[in-house]
mmCIF file of C-alpha atoms in Angstrom:
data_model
loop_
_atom_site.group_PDB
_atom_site.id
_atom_site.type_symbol
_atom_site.label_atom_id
_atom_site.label_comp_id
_atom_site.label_asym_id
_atom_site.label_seq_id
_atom_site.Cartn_x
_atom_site.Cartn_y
_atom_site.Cartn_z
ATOM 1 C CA UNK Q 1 117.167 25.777 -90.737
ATOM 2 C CA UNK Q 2 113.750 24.203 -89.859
ATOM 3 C CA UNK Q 3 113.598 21.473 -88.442
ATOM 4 C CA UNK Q 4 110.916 18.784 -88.376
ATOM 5 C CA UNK Q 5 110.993 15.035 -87.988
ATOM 6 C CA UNK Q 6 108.921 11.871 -89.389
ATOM 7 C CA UNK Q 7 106.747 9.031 -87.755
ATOM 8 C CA UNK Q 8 105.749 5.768 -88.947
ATOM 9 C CA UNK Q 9 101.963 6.142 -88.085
ATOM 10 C CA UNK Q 10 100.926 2.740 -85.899
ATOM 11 C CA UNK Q 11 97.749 4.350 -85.566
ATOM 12 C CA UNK Q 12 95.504 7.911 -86.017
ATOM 13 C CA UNK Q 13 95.423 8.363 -81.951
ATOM 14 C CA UNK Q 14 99.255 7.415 -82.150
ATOM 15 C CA UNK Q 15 99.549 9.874 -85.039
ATOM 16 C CA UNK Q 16 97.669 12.644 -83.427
ATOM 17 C CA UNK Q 17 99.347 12.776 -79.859
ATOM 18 C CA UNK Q 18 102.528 12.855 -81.645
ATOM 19 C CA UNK Q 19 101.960 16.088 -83.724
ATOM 20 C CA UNK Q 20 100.182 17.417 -80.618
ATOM 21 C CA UNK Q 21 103.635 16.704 -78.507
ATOM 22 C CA UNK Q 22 105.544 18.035 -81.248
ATOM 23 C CA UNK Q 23 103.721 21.263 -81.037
ATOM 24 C CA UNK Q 24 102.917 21.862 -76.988
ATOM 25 C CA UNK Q 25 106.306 20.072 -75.665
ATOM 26 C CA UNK Q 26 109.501 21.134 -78.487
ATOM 27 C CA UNK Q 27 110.379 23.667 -81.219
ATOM 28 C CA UNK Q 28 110.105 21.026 -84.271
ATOM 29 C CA UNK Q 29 108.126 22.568 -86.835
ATOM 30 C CA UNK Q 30 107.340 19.698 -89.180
ATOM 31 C CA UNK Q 31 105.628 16.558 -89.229
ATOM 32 C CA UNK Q 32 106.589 13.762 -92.050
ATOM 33 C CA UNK Q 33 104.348 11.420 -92.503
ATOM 34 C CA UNK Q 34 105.544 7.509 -94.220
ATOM 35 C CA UNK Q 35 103.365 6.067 -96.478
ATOM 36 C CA UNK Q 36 103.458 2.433 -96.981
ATOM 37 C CA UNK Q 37 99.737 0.953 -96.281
ATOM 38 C CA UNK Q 38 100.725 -2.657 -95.381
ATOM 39 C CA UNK Q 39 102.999 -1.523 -92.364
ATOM 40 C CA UNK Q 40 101.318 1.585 -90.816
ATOM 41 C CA UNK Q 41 97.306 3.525 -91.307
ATOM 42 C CA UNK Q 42 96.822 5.912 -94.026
ATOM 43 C CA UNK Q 43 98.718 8.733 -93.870
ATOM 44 C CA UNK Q 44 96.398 11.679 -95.450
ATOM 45 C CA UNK Q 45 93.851 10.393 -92.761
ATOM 46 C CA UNK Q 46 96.292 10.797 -90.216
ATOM 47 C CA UNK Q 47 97.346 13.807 -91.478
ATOM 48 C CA UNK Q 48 94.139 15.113 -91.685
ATOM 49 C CA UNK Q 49 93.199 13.896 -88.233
ATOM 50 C CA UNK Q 50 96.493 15.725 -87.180
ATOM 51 C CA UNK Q 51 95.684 18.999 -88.911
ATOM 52 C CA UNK Q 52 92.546 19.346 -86.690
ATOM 53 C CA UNK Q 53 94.618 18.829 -83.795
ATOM 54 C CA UNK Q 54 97.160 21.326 -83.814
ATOM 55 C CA UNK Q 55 97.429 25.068 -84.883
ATOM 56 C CA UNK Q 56 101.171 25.932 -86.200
ATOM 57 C CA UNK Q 57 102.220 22.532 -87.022
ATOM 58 C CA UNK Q 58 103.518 22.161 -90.824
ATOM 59 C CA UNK Q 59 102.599 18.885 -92.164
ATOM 60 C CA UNK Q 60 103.525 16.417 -95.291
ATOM 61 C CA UNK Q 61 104.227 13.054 -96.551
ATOM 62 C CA UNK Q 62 107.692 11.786 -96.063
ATOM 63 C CA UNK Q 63 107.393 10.000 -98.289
ATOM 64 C CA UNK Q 64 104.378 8.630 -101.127
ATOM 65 C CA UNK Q 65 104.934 7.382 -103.898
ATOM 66 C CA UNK Q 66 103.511 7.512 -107.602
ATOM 67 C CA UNK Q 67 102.666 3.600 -108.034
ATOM 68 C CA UNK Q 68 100.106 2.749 -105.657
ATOM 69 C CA UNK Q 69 97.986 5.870 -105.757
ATOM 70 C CA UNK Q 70 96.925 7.436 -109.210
ATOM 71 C CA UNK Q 71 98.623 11.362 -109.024
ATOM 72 C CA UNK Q 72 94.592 12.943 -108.980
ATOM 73 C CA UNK Q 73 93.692 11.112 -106.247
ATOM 74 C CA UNK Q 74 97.203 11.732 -104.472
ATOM 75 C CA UNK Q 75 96.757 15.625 -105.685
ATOM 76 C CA UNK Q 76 93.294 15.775 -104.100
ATOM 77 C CA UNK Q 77 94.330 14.189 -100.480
ATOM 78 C CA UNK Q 78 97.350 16.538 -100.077
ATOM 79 C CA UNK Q 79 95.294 19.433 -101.065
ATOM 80 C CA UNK Q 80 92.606 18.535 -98.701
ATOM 81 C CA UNK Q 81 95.381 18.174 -95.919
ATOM 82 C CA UNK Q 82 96.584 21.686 -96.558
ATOM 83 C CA UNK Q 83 93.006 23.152 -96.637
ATOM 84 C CA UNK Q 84 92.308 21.219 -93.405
ATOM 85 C CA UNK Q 85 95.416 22.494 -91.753
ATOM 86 C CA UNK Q 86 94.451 26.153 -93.174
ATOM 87 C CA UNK Q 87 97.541 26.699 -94.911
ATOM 88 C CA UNK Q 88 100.391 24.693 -97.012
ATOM 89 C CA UNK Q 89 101.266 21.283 -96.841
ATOM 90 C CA UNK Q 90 104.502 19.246 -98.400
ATOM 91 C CA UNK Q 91 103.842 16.685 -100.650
ATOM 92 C CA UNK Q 92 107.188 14.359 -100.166
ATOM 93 C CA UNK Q 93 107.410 11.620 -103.049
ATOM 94 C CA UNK Q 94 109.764 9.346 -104.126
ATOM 95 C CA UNK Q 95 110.169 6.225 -106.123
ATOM 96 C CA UNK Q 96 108.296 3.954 -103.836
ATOM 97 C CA UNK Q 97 109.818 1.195 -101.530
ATOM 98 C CA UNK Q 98 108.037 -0.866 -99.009
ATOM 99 C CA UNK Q 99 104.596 0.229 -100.390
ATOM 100 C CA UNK Q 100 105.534 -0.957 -103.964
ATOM 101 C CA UNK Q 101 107.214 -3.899 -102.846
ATOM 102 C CA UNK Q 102 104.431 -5.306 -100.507
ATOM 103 C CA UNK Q 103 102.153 -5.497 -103.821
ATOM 104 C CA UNK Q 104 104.156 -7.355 -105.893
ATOM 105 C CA UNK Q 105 105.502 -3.660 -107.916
ATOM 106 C CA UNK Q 106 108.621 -2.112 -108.573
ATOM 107 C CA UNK Q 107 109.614 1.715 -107.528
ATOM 108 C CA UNK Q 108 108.717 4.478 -110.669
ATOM 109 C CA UNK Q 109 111.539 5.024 -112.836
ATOM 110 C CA UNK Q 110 113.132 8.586 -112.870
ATOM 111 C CA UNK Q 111 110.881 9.207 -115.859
ATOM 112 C CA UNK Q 112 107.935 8.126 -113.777
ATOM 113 C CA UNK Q 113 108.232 10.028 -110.785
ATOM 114 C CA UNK Q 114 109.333 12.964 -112.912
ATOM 115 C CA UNK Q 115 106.132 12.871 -114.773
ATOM 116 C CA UNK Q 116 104.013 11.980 -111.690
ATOM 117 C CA UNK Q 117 105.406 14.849 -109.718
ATOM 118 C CA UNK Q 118 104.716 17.373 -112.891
ATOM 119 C CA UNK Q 119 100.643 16.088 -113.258
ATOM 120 C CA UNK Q 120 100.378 16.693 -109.574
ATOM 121 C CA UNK Q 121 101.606 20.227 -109.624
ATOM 122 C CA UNK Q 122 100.132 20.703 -112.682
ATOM 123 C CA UNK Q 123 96.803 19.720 -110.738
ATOM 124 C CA UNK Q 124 97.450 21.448 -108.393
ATOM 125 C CA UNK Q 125 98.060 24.482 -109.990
ATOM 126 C CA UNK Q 126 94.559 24.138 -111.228
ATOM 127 C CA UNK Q 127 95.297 23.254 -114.905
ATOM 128 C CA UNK Q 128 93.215 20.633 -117.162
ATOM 129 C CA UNK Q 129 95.785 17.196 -117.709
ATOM 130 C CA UNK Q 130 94.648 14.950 -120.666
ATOM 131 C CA UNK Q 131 94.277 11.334 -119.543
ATOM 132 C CA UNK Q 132 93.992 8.836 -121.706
ATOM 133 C CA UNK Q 133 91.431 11.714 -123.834
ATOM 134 C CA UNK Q 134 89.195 12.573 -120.813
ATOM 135 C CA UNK Q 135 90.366 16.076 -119.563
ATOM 136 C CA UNK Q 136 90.489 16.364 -115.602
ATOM 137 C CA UNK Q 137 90.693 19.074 -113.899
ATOM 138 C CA UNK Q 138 91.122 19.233 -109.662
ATOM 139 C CA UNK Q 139 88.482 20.917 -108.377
ATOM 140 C CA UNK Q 140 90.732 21.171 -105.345
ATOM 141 C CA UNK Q 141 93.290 22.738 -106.648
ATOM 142 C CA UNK Q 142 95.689 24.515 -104.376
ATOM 143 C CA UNK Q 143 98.939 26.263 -105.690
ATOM 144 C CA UNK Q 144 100.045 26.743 -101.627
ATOM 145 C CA UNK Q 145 101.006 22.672 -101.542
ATOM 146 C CA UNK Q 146 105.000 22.524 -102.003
ATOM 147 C CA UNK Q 147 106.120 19.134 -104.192
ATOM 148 C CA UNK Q 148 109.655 17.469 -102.888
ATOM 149 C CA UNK Q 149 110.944 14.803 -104.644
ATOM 150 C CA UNK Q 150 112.776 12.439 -102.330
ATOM 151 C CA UNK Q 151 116.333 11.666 -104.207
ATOM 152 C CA UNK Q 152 119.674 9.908 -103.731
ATOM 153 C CA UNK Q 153 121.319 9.593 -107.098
ATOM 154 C CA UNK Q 154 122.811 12.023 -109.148
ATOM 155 C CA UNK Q 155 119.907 11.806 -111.854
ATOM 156 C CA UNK Q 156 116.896 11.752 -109.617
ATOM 157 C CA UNK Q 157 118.534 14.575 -108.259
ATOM 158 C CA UNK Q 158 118.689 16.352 -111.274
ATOM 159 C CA UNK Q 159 115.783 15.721 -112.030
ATOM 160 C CA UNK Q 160 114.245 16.730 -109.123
ATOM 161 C CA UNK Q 161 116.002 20.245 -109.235
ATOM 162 C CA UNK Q 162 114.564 20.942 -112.844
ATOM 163 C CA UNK Q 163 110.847 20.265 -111.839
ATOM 164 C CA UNK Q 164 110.180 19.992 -107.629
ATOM 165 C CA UNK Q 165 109.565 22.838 -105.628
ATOM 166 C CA UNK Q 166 111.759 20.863 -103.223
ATOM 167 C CA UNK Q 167 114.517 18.391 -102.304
ATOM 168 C CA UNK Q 168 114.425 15.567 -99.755
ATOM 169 C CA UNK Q 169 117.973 14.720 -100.221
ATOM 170 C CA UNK Q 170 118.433 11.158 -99.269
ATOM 171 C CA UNK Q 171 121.811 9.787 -99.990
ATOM 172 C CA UNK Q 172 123.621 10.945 -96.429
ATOM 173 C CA UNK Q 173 124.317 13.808 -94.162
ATOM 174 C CA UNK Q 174 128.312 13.314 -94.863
ATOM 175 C CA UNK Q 175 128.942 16.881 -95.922
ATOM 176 C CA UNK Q 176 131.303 16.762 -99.032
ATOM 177 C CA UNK Q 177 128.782 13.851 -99.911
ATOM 178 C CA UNK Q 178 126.188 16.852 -100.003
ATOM 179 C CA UNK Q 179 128.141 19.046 -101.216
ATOM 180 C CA UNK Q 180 128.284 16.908 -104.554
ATOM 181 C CA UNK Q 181 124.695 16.086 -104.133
ATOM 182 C CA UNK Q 182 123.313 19.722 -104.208
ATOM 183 C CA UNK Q 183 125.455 20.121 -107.530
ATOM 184 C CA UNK Q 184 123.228 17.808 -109.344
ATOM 185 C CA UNK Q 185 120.326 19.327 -108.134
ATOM 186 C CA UNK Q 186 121.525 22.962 -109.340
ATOM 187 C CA UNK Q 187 122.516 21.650 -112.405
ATOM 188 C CA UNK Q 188 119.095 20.327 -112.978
ATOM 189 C CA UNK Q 189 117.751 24.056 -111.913
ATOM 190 C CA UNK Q 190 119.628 25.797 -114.223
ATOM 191 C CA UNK Q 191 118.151 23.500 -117.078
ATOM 192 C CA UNK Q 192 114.746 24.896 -116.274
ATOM 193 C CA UNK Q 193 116.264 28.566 -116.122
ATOM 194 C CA UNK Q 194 116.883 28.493 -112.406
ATOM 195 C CA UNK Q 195 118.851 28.336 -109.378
ATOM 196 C CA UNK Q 196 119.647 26.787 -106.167
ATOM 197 C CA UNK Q 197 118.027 29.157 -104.252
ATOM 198 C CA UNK Q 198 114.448 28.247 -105.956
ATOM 199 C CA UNK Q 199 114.699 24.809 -104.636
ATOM 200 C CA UNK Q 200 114.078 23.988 -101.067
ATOM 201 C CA UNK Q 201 116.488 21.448 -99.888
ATOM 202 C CA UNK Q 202 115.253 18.945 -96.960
ATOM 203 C CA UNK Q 203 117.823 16.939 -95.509
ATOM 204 C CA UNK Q 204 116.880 13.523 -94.654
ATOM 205 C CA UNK Q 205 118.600 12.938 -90.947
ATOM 206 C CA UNK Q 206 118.805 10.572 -88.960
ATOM 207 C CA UNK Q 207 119.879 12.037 -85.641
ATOM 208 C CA UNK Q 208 120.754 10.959 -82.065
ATOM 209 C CA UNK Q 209 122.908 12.122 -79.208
ATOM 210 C CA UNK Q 210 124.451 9.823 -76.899
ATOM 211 C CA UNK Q 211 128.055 9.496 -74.723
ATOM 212 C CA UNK Q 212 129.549 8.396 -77.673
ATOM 213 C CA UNK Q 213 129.162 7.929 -81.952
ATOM 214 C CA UNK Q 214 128.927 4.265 -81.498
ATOM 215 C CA UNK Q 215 125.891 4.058 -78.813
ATOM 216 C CA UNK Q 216 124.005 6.679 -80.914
ATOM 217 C CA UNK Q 217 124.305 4.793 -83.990
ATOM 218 C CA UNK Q 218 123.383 1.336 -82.533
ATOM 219 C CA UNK Q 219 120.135 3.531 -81.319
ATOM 220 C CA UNK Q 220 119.658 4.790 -84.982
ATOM 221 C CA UNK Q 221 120.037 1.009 -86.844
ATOM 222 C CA UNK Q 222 116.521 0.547 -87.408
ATOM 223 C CA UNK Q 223 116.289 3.370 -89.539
ATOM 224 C CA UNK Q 224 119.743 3.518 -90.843
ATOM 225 C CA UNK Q 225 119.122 0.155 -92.176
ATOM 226 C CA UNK Q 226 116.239 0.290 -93.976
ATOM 227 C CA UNK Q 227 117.951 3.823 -95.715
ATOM 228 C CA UNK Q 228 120.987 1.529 -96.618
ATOM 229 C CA UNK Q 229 118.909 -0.563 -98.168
ATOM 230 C CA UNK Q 230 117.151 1.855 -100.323
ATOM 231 C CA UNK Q 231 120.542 3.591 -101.212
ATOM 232 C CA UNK Q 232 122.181 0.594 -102.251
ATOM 233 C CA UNK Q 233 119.009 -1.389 -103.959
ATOM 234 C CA UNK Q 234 121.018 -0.691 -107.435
ATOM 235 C CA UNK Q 235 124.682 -0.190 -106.433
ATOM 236 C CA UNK Q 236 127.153 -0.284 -103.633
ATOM 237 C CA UNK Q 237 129.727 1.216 -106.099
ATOM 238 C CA UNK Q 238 130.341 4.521 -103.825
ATOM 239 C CA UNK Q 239 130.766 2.712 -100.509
ATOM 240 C CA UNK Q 240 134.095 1.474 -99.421
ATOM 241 C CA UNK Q 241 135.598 -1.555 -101.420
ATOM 242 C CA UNK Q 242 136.000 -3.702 -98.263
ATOM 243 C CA UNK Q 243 132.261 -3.010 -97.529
ATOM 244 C CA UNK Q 244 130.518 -3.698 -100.721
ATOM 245 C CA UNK Q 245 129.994 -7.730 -99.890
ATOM 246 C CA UNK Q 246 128.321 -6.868 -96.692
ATOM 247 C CA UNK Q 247 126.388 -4.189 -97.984
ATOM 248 C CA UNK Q 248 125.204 -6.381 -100.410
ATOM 249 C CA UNK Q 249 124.572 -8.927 -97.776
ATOM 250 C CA UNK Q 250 122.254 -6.499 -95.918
ATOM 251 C CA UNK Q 251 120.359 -5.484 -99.384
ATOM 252 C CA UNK Q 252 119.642 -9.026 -99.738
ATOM 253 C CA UNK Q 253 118.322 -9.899 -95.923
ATOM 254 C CA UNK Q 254 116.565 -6.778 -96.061
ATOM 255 C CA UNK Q 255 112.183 -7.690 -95.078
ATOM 256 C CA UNK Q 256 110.039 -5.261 -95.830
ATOM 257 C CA UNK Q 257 107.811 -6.572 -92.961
ATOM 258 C CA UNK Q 258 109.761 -5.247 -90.769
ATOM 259 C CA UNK Q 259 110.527 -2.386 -92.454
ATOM 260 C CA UNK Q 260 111.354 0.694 -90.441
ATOM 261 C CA UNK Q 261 110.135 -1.517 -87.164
ATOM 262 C CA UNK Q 262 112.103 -1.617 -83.802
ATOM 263 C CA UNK Q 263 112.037 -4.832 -83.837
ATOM 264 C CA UNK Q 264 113.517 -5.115 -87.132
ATOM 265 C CA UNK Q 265 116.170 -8.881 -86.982
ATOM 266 C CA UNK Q 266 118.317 -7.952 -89.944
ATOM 267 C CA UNK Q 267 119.915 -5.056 -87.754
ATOM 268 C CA UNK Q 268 121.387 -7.866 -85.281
ATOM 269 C CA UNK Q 269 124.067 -8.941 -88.405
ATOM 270 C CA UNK Q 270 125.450 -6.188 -89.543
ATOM 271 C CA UNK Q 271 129.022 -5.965 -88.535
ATOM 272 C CA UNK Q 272 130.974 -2.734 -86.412
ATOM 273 C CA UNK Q 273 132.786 -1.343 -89.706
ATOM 274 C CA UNK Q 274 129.139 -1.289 -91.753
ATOM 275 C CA UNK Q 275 127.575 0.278 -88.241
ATOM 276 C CA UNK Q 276 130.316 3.095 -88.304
ATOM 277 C CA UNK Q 277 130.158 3.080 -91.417
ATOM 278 C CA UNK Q 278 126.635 3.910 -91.750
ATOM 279 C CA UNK Q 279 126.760 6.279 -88.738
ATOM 280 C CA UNK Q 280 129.412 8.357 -90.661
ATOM 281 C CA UNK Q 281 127.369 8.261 -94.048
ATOM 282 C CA UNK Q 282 124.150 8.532 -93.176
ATOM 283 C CA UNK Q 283 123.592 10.194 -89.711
ATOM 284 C CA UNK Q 284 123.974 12.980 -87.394
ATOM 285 C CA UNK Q 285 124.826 10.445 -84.489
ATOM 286 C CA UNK Q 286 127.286 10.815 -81.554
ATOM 287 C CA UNK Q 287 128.478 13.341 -78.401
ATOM 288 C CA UNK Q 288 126.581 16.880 -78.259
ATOM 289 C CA UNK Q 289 129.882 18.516 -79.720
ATOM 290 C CA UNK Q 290 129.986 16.131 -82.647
ATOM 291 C CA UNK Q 291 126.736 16.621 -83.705
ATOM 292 C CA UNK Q 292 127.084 19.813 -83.468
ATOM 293 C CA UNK Q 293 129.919 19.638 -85.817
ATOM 294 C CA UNK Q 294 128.172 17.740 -88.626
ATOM 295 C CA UNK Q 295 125.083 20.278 -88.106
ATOM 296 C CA UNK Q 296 127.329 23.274 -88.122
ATOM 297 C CA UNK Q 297 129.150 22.068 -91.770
ATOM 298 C CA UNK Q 298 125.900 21.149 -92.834
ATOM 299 C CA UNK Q 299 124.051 24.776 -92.590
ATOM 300 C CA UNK Q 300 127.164 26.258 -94.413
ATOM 301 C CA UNK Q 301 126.066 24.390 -97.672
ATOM 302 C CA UNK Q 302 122.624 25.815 -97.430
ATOM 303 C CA UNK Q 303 119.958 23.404 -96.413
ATOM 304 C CA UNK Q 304 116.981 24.704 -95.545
ATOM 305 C CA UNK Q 305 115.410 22.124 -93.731
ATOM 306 C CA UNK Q 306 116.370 19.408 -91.523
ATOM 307 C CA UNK Q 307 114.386 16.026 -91.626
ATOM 308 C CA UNK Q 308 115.368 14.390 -88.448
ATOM 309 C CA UNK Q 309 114.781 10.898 -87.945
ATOM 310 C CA UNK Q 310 114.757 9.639 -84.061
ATOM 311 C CA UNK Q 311 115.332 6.349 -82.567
ATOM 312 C CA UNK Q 312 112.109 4.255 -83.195
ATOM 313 C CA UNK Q 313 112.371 3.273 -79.320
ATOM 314 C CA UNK Q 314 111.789 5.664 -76.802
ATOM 315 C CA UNK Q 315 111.020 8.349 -79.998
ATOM 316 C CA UNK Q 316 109.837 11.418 -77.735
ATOM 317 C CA UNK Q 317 112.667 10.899 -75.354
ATOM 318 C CA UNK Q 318 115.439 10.741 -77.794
ATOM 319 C CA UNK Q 319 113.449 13.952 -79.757
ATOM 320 C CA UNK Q 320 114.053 15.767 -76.337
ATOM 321 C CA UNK Q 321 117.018 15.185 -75.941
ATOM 322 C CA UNK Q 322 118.553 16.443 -78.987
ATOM 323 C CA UNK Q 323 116.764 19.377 -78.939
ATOM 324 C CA UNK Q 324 118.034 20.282 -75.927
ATOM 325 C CA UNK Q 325 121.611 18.941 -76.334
ATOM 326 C CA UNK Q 326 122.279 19.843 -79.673
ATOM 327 C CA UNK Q 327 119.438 22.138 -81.557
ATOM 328 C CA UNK Q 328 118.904 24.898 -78.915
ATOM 329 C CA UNK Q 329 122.888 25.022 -78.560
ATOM 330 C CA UNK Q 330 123.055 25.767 -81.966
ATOM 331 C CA UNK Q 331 119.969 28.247 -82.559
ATOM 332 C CA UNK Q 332 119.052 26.236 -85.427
#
């Protein structure tokens, strides 16, 4: 599997000495990039700034979204990216979330994003797309940009398998939960006459190694919280029946101020059995032998890619460390 892992961008110099870490100091091949202009700079300019600064390092957004940039204009700044970085890129994008909310919008519908993630690789593919009865055509166009769609339920990720080049798959790293996952998504292949193994499949991962599953969850909350959130925006209906009231709870406190911040104060309520809970669902968390474990059942169901997401505090540190704990073990 590759692996690469994401960063909320505080700033292009913060942006830049990341990817150039990533590259000089560890084996992760893959830099993520969020998108949500309130919170954190503008991630094609970081991107971009980032693609001058390194040589090998794969690049994308982890994730945009189709409501607060029109598709030619988000077609034309991934392109760019990938001709800057003198090769492909990965255009991650989902429904929207703390970039739609901090305008006043709601996330794209499956139709939306569906038809948003068509234009772009229609764009990008360099054909003419009819809007509103002016033809545009990108004079950017570059067919070497992959397009994920970033999915949880069963018919984005249908969806997603009939149209994107490629999977984030966000609902959890709990393997039968994947397992049932990546049968939506090949069910939504074989509608467009293909197969599993024409879809790249990026596992969204939040990951940390500590003495024990509890201390490397309580490390992971402030991203494991704002991912609950997303996941159960619409339903709690798959989560345990004693947990739904709490989970709803959480939903409901959830600022997207703070979102993906390590100083985020709706992680301080929620209770040990949603923390485990959480852990279990959502993360590769605990001892070097039981991540190894999760990572181990995971590459059996044939991901290709490994999104890891690292404590927000002390992010190169905790990076390190499962690398060298729990990656290089494995050869992954």
């Amino acid at each position: 599997m590759k692996v690469g892992t994401g960063l909320f961008p505080q700033s292009v110099d913060h942006a830049v000495a990341f990817a150039e870490f990533l590259e000089t100091e560890t084996g992760y091949e893959k830099l993520w990039m969020t998108d949500s202009h309130q919170l954190y700079v503008d991630t094609y300019v970081a991107l971009a700034c980032c693609a001058r600064a390194t040589q090998d390092l794969e690049l994308g957004t982890g994730v945009t979204n189709p409501v607060t940039r029109h598709p030619t204009v988000t077609a034309n700044a991934i392109s760019s990216v990938s001709r800057i970085a003198g090769g492909s890129a990965t255009l991650g994008i989902g429904a929207g979330d703390s970039a739609v909310y901090s305008i006043g919008r709601t996330p794209a519908t499956v139709e939306e994003l569906r038809e948003t993630a068509v234009t772009i690789e229609r764009l990008l593919d360099g054909e003419t797309i009819d809007f509103d009865g002016e033809p545009f055509q990108l004079a950017q166009r570059n067919d070497a940009v992959r397009v994920d769609i970033a999915a949880e339920g069963p018919k984005t990720l249908r969806m997603a398998g009939e149209v994107a080049d490629g999977v984030i798959f966000g609902a959890g790293t709990e393997p039968d939960l994947v397992e049932r996952g990546l049968k939506h998504v090949e069910r939504g292949a074989e509608r467009a006459g293909r197969s599993l193994d024409d879809v790249t499949i990026t596992l969204l991962a939040p990951s940390c190694v500590d003495e024990s599953r509890s201390a490397a969850v309580e490390k992971l909350l402030d991203i494991l919280e704002p991912i609950a959130y997303h996941n159960f925006s619409f339903s709690v209906d798959d989560a345990p029946a004693e947990l739904r009231d709490e989970l709803r709870e959480l939903v409901d406190r959830h600022d997207m101020r703070e979102h993906g911040r390590a100083d985020a104060e709706p992680t301080a309520e929620i209770s040990p059995a949603v923390r485990e809970y959480l852990g279990d669902r959502f993360a590769v968390a605990g001892t070097p032998a039981e991540c190894r474990r999760r990572l181990e059942r995971l590459a059996g169901l044939g991901i290709d890619e490994l999104l890891i997401g690292s404590p927000v505090e002390e992010q190169r540190a905790e990076l390190v460390r499962f690398e060298e704990n729990v990656l290089e073990p494995l050869a992954v």
